[in-house]
Short mmCIF file of C-alpha atoms and ligand atoms in Angstrom, two decimals:
data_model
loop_
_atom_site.label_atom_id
_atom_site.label_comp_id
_atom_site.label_asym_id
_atom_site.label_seq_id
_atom_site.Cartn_x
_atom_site.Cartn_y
_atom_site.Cartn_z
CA UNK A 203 -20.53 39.81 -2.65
CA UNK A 204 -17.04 40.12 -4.13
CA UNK A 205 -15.80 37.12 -2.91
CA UNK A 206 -18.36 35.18 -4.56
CA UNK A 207 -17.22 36.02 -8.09
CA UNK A 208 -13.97 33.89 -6.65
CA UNK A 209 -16.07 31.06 -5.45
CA UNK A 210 -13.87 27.87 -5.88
CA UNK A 211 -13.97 24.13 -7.11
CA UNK A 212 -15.64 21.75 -4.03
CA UNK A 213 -12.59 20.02 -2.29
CA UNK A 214 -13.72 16.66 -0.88
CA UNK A 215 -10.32 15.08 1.76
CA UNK A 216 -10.37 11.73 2.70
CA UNK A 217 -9.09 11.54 6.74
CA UNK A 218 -7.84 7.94 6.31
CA UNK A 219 -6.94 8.57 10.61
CA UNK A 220 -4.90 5.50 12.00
CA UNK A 221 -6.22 2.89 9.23
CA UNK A 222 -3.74 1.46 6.43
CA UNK A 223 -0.91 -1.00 5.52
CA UNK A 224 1.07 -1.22 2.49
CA UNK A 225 -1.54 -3.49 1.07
CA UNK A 226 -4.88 -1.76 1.78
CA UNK A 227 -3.20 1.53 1.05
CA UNK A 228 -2.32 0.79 -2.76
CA UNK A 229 -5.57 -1.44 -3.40
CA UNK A 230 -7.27 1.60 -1.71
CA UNK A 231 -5.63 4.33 -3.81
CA UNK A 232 -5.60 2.33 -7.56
CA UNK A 233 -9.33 1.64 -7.16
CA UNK A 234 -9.57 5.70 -6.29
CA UNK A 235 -7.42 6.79 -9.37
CA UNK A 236 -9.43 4.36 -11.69
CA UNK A 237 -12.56 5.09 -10.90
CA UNK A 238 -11.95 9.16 -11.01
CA UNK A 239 -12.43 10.38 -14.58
CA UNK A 240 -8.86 12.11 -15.71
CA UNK A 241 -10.12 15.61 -14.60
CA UNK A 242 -12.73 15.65 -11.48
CA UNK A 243 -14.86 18.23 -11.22
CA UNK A 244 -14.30 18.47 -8.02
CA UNK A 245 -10.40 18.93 -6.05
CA UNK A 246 -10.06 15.18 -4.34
CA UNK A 247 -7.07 15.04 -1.54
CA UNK A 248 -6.51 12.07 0.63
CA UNK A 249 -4.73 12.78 4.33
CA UNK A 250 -2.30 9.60 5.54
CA UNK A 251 -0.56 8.53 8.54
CA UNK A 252 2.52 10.03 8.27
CA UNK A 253 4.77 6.37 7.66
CA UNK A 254 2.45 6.15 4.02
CA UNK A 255 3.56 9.70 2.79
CA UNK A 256 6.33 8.57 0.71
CA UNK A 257 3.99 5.32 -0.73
CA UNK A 258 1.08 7.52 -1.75
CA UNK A 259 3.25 10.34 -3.14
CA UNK A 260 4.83 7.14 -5.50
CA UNK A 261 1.48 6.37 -6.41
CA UNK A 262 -0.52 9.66 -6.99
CA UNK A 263 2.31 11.93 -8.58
CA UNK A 264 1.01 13.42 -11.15
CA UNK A 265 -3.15 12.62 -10.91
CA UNK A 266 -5.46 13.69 -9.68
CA UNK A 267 -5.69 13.28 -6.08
CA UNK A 268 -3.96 15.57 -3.90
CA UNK A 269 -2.14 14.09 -0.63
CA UNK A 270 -1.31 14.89 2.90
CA UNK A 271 -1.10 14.45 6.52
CA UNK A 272 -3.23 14.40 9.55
CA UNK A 273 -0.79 16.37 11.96
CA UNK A 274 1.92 18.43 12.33
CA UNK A 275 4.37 19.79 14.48
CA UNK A 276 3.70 23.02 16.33
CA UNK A 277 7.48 23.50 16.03
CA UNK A 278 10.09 24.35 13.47
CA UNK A 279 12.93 21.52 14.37
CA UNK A 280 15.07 19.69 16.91
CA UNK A 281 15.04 17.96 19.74
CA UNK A 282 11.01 17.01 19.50
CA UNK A 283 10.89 13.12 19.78
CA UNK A 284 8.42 11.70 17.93
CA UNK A 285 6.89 15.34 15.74
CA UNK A 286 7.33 15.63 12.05
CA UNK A 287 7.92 18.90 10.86
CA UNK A 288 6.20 20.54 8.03
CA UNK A 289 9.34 20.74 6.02
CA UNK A 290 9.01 17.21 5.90
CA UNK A 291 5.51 16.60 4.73
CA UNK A 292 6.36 19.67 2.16
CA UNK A 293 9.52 16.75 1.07
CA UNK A 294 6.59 14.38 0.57
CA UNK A 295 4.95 16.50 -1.57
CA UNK A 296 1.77 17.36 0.47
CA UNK A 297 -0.44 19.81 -0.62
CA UNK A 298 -2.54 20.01 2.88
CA UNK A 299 -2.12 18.94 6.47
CA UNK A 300 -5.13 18.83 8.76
CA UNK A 301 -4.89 20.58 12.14
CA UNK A 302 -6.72 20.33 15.42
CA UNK A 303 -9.05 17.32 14.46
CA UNK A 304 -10.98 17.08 16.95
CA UNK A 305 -9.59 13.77 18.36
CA UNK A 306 -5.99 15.38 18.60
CA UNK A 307 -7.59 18.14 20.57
CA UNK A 308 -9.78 15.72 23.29
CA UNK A 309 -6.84 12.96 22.91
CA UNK A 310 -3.81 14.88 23.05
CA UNK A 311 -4.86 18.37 25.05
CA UNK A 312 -4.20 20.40 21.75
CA UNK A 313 -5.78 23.83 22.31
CA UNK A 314 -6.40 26.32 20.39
CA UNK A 315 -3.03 27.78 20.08
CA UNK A 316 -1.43 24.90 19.69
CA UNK A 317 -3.61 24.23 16.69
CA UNK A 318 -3.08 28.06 15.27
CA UNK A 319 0.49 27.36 15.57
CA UNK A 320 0.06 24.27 13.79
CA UNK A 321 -1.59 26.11 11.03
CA UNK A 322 1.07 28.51 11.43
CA UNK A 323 3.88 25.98 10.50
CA UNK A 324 1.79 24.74 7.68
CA UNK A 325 1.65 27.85 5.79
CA UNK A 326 4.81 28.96 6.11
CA UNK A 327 5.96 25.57 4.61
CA UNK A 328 3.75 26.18 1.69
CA UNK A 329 1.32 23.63 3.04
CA UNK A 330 -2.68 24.09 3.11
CA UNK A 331 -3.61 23.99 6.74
CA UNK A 332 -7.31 22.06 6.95
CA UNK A 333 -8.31 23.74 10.36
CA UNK A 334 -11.01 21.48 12.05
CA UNK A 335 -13.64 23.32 14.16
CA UNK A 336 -16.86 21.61 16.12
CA UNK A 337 -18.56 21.08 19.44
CA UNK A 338 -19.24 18.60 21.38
CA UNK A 339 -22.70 17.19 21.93
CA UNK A 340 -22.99 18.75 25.42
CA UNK A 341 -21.75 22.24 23.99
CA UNK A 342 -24.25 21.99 21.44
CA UNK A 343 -27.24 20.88 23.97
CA UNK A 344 -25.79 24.15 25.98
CA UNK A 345 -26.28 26.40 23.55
CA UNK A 346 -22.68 26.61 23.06
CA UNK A 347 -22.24 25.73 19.00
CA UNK A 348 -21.87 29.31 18.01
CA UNK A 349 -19.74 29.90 20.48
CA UNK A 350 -17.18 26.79 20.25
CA UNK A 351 -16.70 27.10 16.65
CA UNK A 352 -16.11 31.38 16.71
CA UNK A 353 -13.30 31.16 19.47
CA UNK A 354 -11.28 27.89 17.98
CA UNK A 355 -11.60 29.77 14.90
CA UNK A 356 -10.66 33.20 16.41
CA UNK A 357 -7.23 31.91 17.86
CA UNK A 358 -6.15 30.78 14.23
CA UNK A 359 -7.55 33.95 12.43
CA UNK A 360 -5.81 35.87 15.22
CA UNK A 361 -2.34 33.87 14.68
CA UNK A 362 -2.23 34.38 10.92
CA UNK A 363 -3.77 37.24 10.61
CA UNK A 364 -4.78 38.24 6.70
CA UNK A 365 -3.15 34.64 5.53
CA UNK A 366 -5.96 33.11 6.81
CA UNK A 367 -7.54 33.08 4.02
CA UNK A 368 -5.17 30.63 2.47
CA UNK A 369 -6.76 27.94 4.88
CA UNK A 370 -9.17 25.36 4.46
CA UNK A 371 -11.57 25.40 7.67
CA UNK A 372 -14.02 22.10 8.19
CA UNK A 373 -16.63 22.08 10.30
CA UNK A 374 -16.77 18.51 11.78
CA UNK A 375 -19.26 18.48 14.77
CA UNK A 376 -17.99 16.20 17.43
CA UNK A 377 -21.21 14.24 18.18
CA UNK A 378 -21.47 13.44 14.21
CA UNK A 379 -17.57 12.38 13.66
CA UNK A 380 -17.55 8.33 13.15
CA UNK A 381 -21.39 8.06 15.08
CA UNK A 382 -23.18 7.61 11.57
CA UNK A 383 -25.04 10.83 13.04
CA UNK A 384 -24.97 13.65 10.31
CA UNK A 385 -25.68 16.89 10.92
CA UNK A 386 -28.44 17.89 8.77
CA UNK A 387 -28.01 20.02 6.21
CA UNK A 388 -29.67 22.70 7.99
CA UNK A 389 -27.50 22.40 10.92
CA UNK A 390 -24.23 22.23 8.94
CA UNK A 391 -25.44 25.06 6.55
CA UNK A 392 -26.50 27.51 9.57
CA UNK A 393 -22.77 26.84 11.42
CA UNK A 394 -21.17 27.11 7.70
CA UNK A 395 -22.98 30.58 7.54
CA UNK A 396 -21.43 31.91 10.94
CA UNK A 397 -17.83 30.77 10.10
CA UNK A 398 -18.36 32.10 6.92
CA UNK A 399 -19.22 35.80 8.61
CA UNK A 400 -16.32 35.42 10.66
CA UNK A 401 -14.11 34.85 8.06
CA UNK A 402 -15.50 37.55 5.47
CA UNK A 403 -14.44 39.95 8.48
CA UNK A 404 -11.01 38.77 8.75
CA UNK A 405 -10.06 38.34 4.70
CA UNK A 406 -12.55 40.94 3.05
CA UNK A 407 -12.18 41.28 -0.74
CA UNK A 408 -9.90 38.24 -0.45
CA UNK A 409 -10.60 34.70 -2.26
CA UNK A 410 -13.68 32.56 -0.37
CA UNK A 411 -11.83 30.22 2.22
CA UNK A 412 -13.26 27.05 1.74
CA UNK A 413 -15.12 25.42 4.39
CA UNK A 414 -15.88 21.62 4.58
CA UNK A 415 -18.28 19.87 6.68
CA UNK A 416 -17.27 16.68 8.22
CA UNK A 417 -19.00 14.06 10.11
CA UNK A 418 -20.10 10.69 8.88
CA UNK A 419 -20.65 12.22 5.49
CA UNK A 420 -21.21 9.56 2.91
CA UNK A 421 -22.64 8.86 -0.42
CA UNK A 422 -25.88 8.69 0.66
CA UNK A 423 -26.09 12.10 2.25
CA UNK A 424 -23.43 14.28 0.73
CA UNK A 425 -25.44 14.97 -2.31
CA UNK A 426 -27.37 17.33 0.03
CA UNK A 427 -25.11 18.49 2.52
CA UNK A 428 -22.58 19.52 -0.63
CA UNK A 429 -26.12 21.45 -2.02
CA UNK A 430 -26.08 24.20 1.10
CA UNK A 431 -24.65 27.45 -0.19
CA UNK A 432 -22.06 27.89 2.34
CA UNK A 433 -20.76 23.85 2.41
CA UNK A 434 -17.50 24.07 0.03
CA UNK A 435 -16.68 20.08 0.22
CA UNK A 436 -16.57 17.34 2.54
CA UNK A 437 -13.68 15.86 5.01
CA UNK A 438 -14.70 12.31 4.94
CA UNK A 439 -13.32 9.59 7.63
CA UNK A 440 -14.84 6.41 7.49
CA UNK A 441 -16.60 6.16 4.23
CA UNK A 442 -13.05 7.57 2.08
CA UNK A 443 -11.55 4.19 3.27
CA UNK A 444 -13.99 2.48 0.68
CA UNK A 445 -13.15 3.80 -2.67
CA UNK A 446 -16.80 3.27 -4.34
CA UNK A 447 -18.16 5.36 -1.21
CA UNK A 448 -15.68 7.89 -1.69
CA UNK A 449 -15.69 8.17 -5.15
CA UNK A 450 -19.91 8.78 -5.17
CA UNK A 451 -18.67 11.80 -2.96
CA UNK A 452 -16.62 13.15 -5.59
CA UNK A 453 -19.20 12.66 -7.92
CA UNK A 454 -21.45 14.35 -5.91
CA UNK A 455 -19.51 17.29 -5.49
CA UNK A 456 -18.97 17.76 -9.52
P1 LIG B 255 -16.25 10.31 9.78
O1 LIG B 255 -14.97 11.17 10.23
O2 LIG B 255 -16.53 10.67 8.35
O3 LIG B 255 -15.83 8.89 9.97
O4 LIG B 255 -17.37 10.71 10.70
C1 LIG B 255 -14.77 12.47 9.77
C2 LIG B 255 -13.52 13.03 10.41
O5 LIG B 255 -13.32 12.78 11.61
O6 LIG B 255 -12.72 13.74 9.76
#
Protein backbone atom coordinates (compact mmCIF):
# COMPACT_ATOMS: atom_id res chain seq x y z
CA UNK A 1 0.00 0.00 0.00
CA UNK A 2 1.40 3.50 -0.54
CA UNK A 3 0.94 4.64 2.70
CA UNK A 4 2.98 2.01 4.11
CA UNK A 5 6.22 3.15 2.49
CA UNK A 6 5.38 6.34 5.00
CA UNK A 7 4.85 4.15 7.96
CA UNK A 8 6.06 6.25 11.03
CA UNK A 9 8.15 6.02 14.36
CA UNK A 10 5.69 4.28 17.35
CA UNK A 11 4.45 7.28 19.54
CA UNK A 12 3.87 6.04 23.10
CA UNK A 13 1.72 9.40 25.38
CA UNK A 14 1.61 9.24 28.85
CA UNK A 15 -2.25 10.53 30.04
CA UNK A 16 -0.96 11.66 33.47
CA UNK A 17 -5.28 12.60 33.91
CA UNK A 18 -5.87 14.54 37.29
CA UNK A 19 -2.57 13.12 39.12
CA UNK A 20 0.52 15.54 39.92
CA UNK A 21 2.02 18.28 42.18
CA UNK A 22 5.04 20.25 41.73
CA UNK A 23 6.92 17.55 43.52
CA UNK A 24 5.79 14.27 41.90
CA UNK A 25 5.73 16.06 38.58
CA UNK A 26 9.62 16.89 38.42
CA UNK A 27 10.73 13.57 40.33
CA UNK A 28 8.34 11.98 37.73
CA UNK A 29 9.76 13.71 34.63
CA UNK A 30 13.87 13.65 35.68
CA UNK A 31 13.60 9.90 36.33
CA UNK A 32 11.78 9.80 32.59
CA UNK A 33 14.55 11.98 30.86
CA UNK A 34 17.35 9.87 32.60
CA UNK A 35 16.37 6.77 31.99
CA UNK A 36 15.52 7.52 28.03
CA UNK A 37 18.69 7.06 25.97
CA UNK A 38 19.42 10.68 24.14
CA UNK A 39 17.49 9.54 20.97
CA UNK A 40 14.42 6.95 21.59
CA UNK A 41 13.52 4.91 19.08
CA UNK A 42 10.36 5.49 19.63
CA UNK A 43 8.40 9.42 19.77
CA UNK A 44 7.63 9.64 23.84
CA UNK A 45 4.98 12.63 24.73
CA UNK A 46 3.59 13.10 28.15
CA UNK A 47 -0.16 14.92 28.40
CA UNK A 48 -0.54 17.25 31.84
CA UNK A 49 -3.18 18.97 33.65
CA UNK A 50 -3.24 22.09 32.24
CA UNK A 51 -1.75 24.22 35.71
CA UNK A 52 1.82 21.87 34.98
CA UNK A 53 2.18 23.10 31.28
CA UNK A 54 4.51 25.82 31.97
CA UNK A 55 6.64 23.37 34.71
CA UNK A 56 7.08 20.52 32.23
CA UNK A 57 7.79 22.79 29.23
CA UNK A 58 10.86 24.24 31.83
CA UNK A 59 11.88 20.87 32.25
CA UNK A 60 11.63 18.97 28.86
CA UNK A 61 12.67 21.87 26.37
CA UNK A 62 14.80 20.61 24.27
CA UNK A 63 14.71 16.42 24.97
CA UNK A 64 13.23 14.16 24.16
CA UNK A 65 9.83 13.93 25.40
CA UNK A 66 7.19 15.74 23.75
CA UNK A 67 4.38 17.53 26.03
CA UNK A 68 0.78 18.41 26.12
CA UNK A 69 -2.63 18.61 27.41
CA UNK A 70 -5.59 16.50 28.12
CA UNK A 71 -8.37 19.01 26.85
CA UNK A 72 -9.19 21.79 25.02
CA UNK A 73 -11.56 24.29 24.30
CA UNK A 74 -14.14 23.75 21.58
CA UNK A 75 -13.92 27.54 21.16
CA UNK A 76 -11.60 30.16 19.81
CA UNK A 77 -11.76 32.91 22.86
CA UNK A 78 -13.77 35.00 25.31
CA UNK A 79 -16.10 34.92 27.66
CA UNK A 80 -15.69 30.86 28.40
CA UNK A 81 -15.05 30.62 32.23
CA UNK A 82 -12.94 28.10 33.10
CA UNK A 83 -11.70 26.68 28.99
CA UNK A 84 -8.18 27.10 27.84
CA UNK A 85 -7.79 27.80 24.41
CA UNK A 86 -5.46 26.12 22.09
CA UNK A 87 -3.51 29.26 21.52
CA UNK A 88 -2.56 28.81 24.91
CA UNK A 89 -1.32 25.29 25.11
CA UNK A 90 0.45 26.23 21.54
CA UNK A 91 2.24 29.28 24.21
CA UNK A 92 3.26 26.27 26.31
CA UNK A 93 4.82 24.69 23.69
CA UNK A 94 2.59 21.55 23.23
CA UNK A 95 3.03 19.42 20.53
CA UNK A 96 -0.44 17.35 21.10
CA UNK A 97 -3.66 17.75 23.01
CA UNK A 98 -5.90 14.74 23.57
CA UNK A 99 -9.60 15.05 22.69
CA UNK A 100 -12.75 13.24 23.65
CA UNK A 101 -11.13 10.80 26.27
CA UNK A 102 -13.50 8.88 27.04
CA UNK A 103 -14.08 10.16 30.63
CA UNK A 104 -14.64 13.81 29.23
CA UNK A 105 -17.24 12.31 26.97
CA UNK A 106 -19.33 10.06 29.90
CA UNK A 107 -18.27 12.91 32.58
CA UNK A 108 -18.82 15.99 30.85
CA UNK A 109 -21.60 15.07 27.91
CA UNK A 110 -18.88 15.78 25.17
CA UNK A 111 -20.26 14.32 21.92
CA UNK A 112 -18.99 13.77 19.03
CA UNK A 113 -18.99 17.20 17.65
CA UNK A 114 -17.92 18.69 20.40
CA UNK A 115 -14.87 16.48 20.26
CA UNK A 116 -14.40 17.13 16.22
CA UNK A 117 -14.47 20.68 17.09
CA UNK A 118 -12.02 20.14 19.65
CA UNK A 119 -9.79 18.53 17.15
CA UNK A 120 -10.72 21.27 15.00
CA UNK A 121 -9.18 24.00 17.33
CA UNK A 122 -6.18 21.85 17.79
CA UNK A 123 -5.08 21.81 14.32
CA UNK A 124 -5.61 25.00 13.41
CA UNK A 125 -3.34 26.03 16.39
CA UNK A 126 -0.67 23.83 15.02
CA UNK A 127 -1.41 21.32 17.75
CA UNK A 128 -1.63 17.35 17.19
CA UNK A 129 -5.15 16.42 18.12
CA UNK A 130 -4.94 12.67 19.93
CA UNK A 131 -8.67 11.74 19.09
CA UNK A 132 -9.79 8.97 21.60
CA UNK A 133 -12.32 6.41 20.23
CA UNK A 134 -13.86 3.15 22.26
CA UNK A 135 -16.97 1.44 23.50
CA UNK A 136 -18.28 0.70 26.35
CA UNK A 137 -18.52 -2.81 27.75
CA UNK A 138 -22.28 -3.03 27.06
CA UNK A 139 -21.71 -1.68 23.36
CA UNK A 140 -19.20 -4.20 22.92
CA UNK A 141 -21.44 -7.21 24.51
CA UNK A 142 -24.15 -5.65 21.87
CA UNK A 143 -22.32 -6.07 19.08
CA UNK A 144 -21.85 -2.47 18.88
CA UNK A 145 -17.70 -2.07 18.77
CA UNK A 146 -17.58 -1.60 15.08
CA UNK A 147 -20.09 0.57 15.16
CA UNK A 148 -19.10 3.02 18.20
CA UNK A 149 -15.68 3.50 17.06
CA UNK A 150 -16.74 4.23 12.94
CA UNK A 151 -19.34 7.04 13.90
CA UNK A 152 -17.08 8.95 16.78
CA UNK A 153 -14.54 8.67 14.21
CA UNK A 154 -16.82 9.73 11.27
CA UNK A 155 -17.88 13.12 12.98
CA UNK A 156 -14.07 14.15 13.24
CA UNK A 157 -13.09 12.85 9.69
CA UNK A 158 -16.24 14.66 8.54
CA UNK A 159 -15.20 18.06 10.47
CA UNK A 160 -11.66 18.17 9.08
CA UNK A 161 -12.07 16.73 6.18
CA UNK A 162 -8.52 15.73 4.25
CA UNK A 163 -6.50 17.24 7.51
CA UNK A 164 -7.41 14.38 9.22
CA UNK A 165 -4.72 12.78 8.53
CA UNK A 166 -2.60 15.07 10.62
CA UNK A 167 -4.33 13.41 13.75
CA UNK A 168 -3.33 10.91 16.08
CA UNK A 169 -6.48 8.53 16.73
CA UNK A 170 -6.24 5.96 19.98
CA UNK A 171 -8.31 3.37 20.42
CA UNK A 172 -8.90 3.11 24.23
CA UNK A 173 -11.83 0.64 24.90
CA UNK A 174 -13.86 1.84 27.78
CA UNK A 175 -14.15 -1.44 29.77
CA UNK A 176 -10.11 -1.74 29.59
CA UNK A 177 -9.28 2.12 30.61
CA UNK A 178 -7.82 2.00 34.41
CA UNK A 179 -9.68 -1.84 35.02
CA UNK A 180 -6.19 -3.66 34.56
CA UNK A 181 -8.40 -5.40 31.73
CA UNK A 182 -6.42 -5.25 28.35
CA UNK A 183 -7.79 -5.85 25.33
CA UNK A 184 -5.97 -8.59 23.75
CA UNK A 185 -3.99 -8.09 21.09
CA UNK A 186 -6.38 -9.66 18.86
CA UNK A 187 -9.13 -7.48 19.92
CA UNK A 188 -7.12 -4.23 19.71
CA UNK A 189 -5.49 -5.36 16.36
CA UNK A 190 -9.02 -6.32 14.67
CA UNK A 191 -10.61 -2.60 15.88
CA UNK A 192 -7.04 -1.01 14.78
CA UNK A 193 -7.73 -2.70 11.31
CA UNK A 194 -11.33 -1.10 10.88
CA UNK A 195 -10.20 2.46 11.91
CA UNK A 196 -7.44 1.96 9.84
CA UNK A 197 -9.97 1.23 6.62
CA UNK A 198 -11.84 4.12 7.56
CA UNK A 199 -9.14 6.30 7.57
CA UNK A 200 -7.29 4.99 4.29
CA UNK A 201 -10.77 6.14 2.71
CA UNK A 202 -10.71 9.53 4.03
CA UNK A 203 -6.66 10.45 3.51
CA UNK A 204 -5.71 8.04 0.51
CA UNK A 205 -2.10 8.41 -0.71
CA UNK A 206 -1.63 10.58 2.38
CA UNK A 207 0.95 9.75 5.36
CA UNK A 208 -0.41 6.62 7.80
CA UNK A 209 -2.34 8.39 10.75
CA UNK A 210 -1.14 6.86 13.66
CA UNK A 211 -3.35 4.96 15.82
CA UNK A 212 -2.64 4.07 19.53
CA UNK A 213 -4.29 1.62 21.65
CA UNK A 214 -5.02 2.53 25.15
CA UNK A 215 -6.25 0.73 28.09
CA UNK A 216 -4.27 -0.48 31.03
CA UNK A 217 -1.34 -1.00 28.72
CA UNK A 218 1.79 -1.66 30.67
CA UNK A 219 5.17 -3.13 30.51
CA UNK A 220 4.12 -6.37 30.84
CA UNK A 221 1.76 -6.46 27.89
CA UNK A 222 2.75 -3.73 25.50
CA UNK A 223 5.52 -5.73 24.04
CA UNK A 224 2.66 -7.57 22.24
CA UNK A 225 -0.01 -5.26 21.79
CA UNK A 226 2.84 -2.71 20.12
CA UNK A 227 3.68 -6.20 17.80
CA UNK A 228 0.00 -6.05 15.87
CA UNK A 229 0.50 -4.52 12.46
CA UNK A 230 -2.03 -1.91 12.71
CA UNK A 231 -1.12 -0.74 16.69
CA UNK A 232 1.18 2.52 16.01
CA UNK A 233 1.95 3.20 19.96
CA UNK A 234 0.36 3.23 23.17
CA UNK A 235 -1.66 6.08 25.29
CA UNK A 236 -0.75 4.94 28.68
CA UNK A 237 -2.71 6.24 32.01
CA UNK A 238 -1.83 4.62 35.02
CA UNK A 239 1.37 2.83 34.43
CA UNK A 240 3.16 6.42 32.66
CA UNK A 241 2.84 7.82 36.27
CA UNK A 242 5.73 5.31 37.23
CA UNK A 243 8.68 6.18 35.18
CA UNK A 244 10.38 2.51 35.18
CA UNK A 245 6.82 1.23 33.86
CA UNK A 246 6.72 3.79 31.37
CA UNK A 247 10.02 3.78 30.27
CA UNK A 248 9.84 -0.42 29.54
CA UNK A 249 6.99 0.92 27.17
CA UNK A 250 9.24 3.01 25.31
CA UNK A 251 11.59 0.40 25.15
CA UNK A 252 9.21 -1.78 23.91
CA UNK A 253 8.13 0.26 21.22
CA UNK A 254 11.93 0.80 19.81
P1 LIG B 1 -5.00 3.35 31.74
O1 LIG B 1 -5.63 4.66 31.05
O2 LIG B 1 -3.70 3.07 31.04
O3 LIG B 1 -4.84 3.72 33.17
O4 LIG B 1 -6.00 2.25 31.53
C1 LIG B 1 -5.49 4.91 29.68
C2 LIG B 1 -6.23 6.17 29.33
O5 LIG B 1 -7.33 6.38 29.87
O6 LIG B 1 -5.76 6.99 28.51
Amino acid sequence: MLEDAFVTRKLIAGNWKMNGSLEANEALLRAVLAGLPAEPAADVAVCVPAPYLAQVQALCQGGPVAWGAQDVSAHERGAFTGEVSAAMLRDFGCRYVIVGHSERRQYHGETDEVVAAKAQRALAAGITPIVCVGETEAQRDAGETELVVKRQLAAVIHALGHCVGEIVVAYEPVWAIGTGRTATPEQAQAVHAVLRAQLRAAVAGQRRVRILYGGSMNAGNAAALLAQPDIDGGLIGGASLKADEFLRIVAAAG
